[in-house]
PDB file of C-alpha atoms in Angstrom:
ATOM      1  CA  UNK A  36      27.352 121.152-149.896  1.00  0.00           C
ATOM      2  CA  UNK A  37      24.095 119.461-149.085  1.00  0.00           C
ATOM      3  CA  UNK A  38      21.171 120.704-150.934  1.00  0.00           C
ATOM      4  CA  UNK A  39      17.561 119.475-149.235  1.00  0.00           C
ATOM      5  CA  UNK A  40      14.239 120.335-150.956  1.00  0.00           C
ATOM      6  CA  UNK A  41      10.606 119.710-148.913  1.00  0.00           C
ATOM      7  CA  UNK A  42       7.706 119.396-150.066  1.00  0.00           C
ATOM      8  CA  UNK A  43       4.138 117.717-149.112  1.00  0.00           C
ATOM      9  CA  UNK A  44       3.205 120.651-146.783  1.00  0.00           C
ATOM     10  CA  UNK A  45      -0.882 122.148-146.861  1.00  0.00           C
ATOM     11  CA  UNK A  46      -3.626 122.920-145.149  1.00  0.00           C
ATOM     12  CA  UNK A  47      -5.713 120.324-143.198  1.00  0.00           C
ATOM     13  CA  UNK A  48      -8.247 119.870-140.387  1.00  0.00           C
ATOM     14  CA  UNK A  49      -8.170 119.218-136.796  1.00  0.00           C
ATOM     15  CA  UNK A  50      -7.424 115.149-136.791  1.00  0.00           C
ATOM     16  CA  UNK A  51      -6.591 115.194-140.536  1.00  0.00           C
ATOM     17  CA  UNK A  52      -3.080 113.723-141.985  1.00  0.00           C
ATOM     18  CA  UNK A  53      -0.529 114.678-144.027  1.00  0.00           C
ATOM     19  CA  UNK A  54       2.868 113.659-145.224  1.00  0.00           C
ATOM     20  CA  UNK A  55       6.187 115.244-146.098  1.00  0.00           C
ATOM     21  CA  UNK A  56       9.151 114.314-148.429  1.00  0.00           C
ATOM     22  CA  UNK A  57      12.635 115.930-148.691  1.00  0.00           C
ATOM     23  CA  UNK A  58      14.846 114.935-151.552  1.00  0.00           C
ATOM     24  CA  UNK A  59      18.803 115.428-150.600  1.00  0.00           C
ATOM     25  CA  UNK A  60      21.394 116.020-152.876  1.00  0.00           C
ATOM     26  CA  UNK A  61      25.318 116.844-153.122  1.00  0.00           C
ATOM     27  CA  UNK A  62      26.056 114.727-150.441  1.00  0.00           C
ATOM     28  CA  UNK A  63      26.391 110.652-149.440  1.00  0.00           C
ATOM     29  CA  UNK A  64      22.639 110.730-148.177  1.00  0.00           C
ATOM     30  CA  UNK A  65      22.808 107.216-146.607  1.00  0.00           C
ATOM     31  CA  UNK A  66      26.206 108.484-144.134  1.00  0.00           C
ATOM     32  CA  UNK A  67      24.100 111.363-142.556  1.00  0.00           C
ATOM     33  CA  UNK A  68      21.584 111.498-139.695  1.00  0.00           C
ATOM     34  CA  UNK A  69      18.512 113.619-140.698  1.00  0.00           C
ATOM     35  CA  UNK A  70      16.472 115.158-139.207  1.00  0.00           C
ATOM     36  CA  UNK A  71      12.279 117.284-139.084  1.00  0.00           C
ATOM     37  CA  UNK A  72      12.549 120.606-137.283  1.00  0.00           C
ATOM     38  CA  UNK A  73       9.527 122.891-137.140  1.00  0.00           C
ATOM     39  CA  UNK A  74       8.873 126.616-136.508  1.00  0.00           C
ATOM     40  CA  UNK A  75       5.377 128.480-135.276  1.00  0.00           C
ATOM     41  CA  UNK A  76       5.223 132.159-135.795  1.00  0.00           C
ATOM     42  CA  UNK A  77       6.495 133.833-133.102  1.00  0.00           C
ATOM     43  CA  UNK A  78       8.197 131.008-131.061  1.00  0.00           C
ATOM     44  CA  UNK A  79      11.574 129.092-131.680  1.00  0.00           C
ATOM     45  CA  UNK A  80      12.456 126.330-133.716  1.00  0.00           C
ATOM     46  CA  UNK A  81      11.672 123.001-132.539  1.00  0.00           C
ATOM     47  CA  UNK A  82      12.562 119.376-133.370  1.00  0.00           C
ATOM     48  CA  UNK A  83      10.494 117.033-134.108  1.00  0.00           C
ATOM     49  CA  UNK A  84      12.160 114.133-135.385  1.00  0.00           C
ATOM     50  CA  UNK A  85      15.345 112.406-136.481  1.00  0.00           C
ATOM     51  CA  UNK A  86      16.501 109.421-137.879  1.00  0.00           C
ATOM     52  CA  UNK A  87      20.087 107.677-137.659  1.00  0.00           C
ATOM     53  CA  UNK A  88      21.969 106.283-140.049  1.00  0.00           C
ATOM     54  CA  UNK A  89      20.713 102.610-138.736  1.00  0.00           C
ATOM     55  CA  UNK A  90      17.372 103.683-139.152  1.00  0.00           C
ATOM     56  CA  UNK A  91      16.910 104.656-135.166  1.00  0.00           C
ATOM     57  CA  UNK A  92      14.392 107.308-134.649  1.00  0.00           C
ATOM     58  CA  UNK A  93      13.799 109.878-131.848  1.00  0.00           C
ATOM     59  CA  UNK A  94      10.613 112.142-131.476  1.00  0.00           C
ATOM     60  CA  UNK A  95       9.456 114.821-129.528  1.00  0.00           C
ATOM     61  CA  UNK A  96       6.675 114.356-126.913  1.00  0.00           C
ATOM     62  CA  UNK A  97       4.875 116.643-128.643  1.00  0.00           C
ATOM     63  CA  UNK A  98       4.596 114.501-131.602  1.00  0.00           C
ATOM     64  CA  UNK A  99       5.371 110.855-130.374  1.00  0.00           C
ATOM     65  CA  UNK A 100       2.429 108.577-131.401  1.00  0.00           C
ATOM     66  CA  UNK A 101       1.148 110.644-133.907  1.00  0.00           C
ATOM     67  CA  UNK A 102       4.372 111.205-136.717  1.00  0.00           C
ATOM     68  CA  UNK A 103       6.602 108.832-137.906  1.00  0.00           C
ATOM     69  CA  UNK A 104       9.917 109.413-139.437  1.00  0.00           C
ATOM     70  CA  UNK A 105      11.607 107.158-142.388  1.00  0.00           C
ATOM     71  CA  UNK A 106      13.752 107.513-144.943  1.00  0.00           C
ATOM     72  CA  UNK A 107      14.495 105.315-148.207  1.00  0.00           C
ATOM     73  CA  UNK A 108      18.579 105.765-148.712  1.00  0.00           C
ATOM     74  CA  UNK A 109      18.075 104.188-152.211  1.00  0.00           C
ATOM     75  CA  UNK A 110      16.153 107.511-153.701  1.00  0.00           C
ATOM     76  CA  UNK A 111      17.965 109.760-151.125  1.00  0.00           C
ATOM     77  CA  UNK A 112      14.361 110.938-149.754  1.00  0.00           C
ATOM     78  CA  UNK A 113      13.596 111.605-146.162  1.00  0.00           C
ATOM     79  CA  UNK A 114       9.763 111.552-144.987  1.00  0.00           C
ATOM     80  CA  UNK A 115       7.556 112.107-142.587  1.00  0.00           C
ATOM     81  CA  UNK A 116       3.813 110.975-141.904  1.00  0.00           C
ATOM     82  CA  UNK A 117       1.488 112.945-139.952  1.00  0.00           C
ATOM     83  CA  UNK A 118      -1.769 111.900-138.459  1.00  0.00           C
ATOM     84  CA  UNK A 119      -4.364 113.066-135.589  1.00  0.00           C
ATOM     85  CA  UNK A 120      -2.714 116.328-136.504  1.00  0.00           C
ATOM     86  CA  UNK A 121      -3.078 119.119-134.215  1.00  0.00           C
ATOM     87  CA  UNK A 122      -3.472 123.388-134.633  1.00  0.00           C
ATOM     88  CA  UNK A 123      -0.718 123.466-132.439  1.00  0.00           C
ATOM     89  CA  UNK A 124       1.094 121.501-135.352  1.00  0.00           C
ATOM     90  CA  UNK A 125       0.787 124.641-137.492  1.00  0.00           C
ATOM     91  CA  UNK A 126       4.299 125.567-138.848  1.00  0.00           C
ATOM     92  CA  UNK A 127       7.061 125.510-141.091  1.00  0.00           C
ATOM     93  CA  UNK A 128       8.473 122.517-141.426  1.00  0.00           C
ATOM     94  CA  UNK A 129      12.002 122.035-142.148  1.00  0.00           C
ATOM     95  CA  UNK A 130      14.716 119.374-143.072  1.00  0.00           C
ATOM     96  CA  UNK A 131      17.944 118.652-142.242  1.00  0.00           C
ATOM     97  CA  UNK A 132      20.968 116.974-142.387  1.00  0.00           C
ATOM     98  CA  UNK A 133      24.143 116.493-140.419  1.00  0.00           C
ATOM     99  CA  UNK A 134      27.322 114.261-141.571  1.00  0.00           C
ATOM    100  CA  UNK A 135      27.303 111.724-138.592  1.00  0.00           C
ATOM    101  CA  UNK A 136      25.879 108.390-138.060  1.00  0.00           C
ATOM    102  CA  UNK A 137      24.507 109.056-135.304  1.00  0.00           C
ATOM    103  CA  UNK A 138      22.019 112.225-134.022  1.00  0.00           C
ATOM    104  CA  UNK A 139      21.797 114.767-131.970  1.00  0.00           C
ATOM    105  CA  UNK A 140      19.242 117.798-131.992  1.00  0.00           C
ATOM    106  CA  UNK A 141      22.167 119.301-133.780  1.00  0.00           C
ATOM    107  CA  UNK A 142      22.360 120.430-137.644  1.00  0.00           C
ATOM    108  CA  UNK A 143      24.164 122.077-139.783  1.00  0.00           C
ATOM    109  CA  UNK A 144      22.737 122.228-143.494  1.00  0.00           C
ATOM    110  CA  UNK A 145      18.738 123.075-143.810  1.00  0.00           C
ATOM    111  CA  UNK A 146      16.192 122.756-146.289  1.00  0.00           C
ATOM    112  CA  UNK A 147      14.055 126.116-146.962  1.00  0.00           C
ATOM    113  CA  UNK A 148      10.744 124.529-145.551  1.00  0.00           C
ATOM    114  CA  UNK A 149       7.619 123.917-146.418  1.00  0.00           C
ATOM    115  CA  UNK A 150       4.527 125.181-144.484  1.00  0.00           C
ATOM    116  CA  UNK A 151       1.637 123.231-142.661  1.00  0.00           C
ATOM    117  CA  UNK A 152      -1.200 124.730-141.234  1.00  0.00           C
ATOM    118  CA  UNK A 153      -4.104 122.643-139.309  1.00  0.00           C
ATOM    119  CA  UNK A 154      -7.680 124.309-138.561  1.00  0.00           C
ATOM    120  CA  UNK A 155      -9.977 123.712-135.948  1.00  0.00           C
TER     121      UNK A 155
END
């Protein structure tokens, strides 16, 4: 069973940067697509990014430009870079990861977030 972990969320300003981490473990890290989802109070989950297997990436529109997605299969770490953050931004941010090379906006196993908040 995959176990993911976040961590690298906080409190910044309006136009301010931040990045994230999530360490994966229990599972062939390098085999599965992964994936950033976040969650605002009061509205649904979203996602925000994902990365393939081959290193392909996909991004919301919200977020396209400003976040970039990687992962380094040797220390079995996911990340993600934030910059020109926005208060819409403000969330929990979660991790996740699905056995298939490929992605979808589809997961199975989550991390228990990790919370970012951005002031004006």
């Amino acid at each position: 069973q995959p176990e993911l972990a976040e961590s690298g969320g906080g409190s910044v300003q309006t136009g301010g940067s931040l990045g994230l981490s999530c360490a994966g473990s229990g599972y062939t890290f390098r085999a599965f697509c992964m994936g950033w989802f976040r969650q605002a109070p009061g509205k649904e989950r979203e996602g925000v990014a994902t990365i393939d297997v081959v290193e392909g990436t996909r991004y919301s529109d919200s977020v396209k430009g400003r976040f970039t997605v990687s992962r380094d299969n040797a220390k079995n770490t996911l990340y993600l870079q934030m910059t020109n953050l926005k208060p819409e931004d403000t969330g929990m941010y979660y991790c996740a990861a699905e056995p298939s090379p490929r992605c979808t906006w589809s997961f199975r196993n989550w991390g228990q977030g990790t919370q970012v908040t951005v002031s004006s």
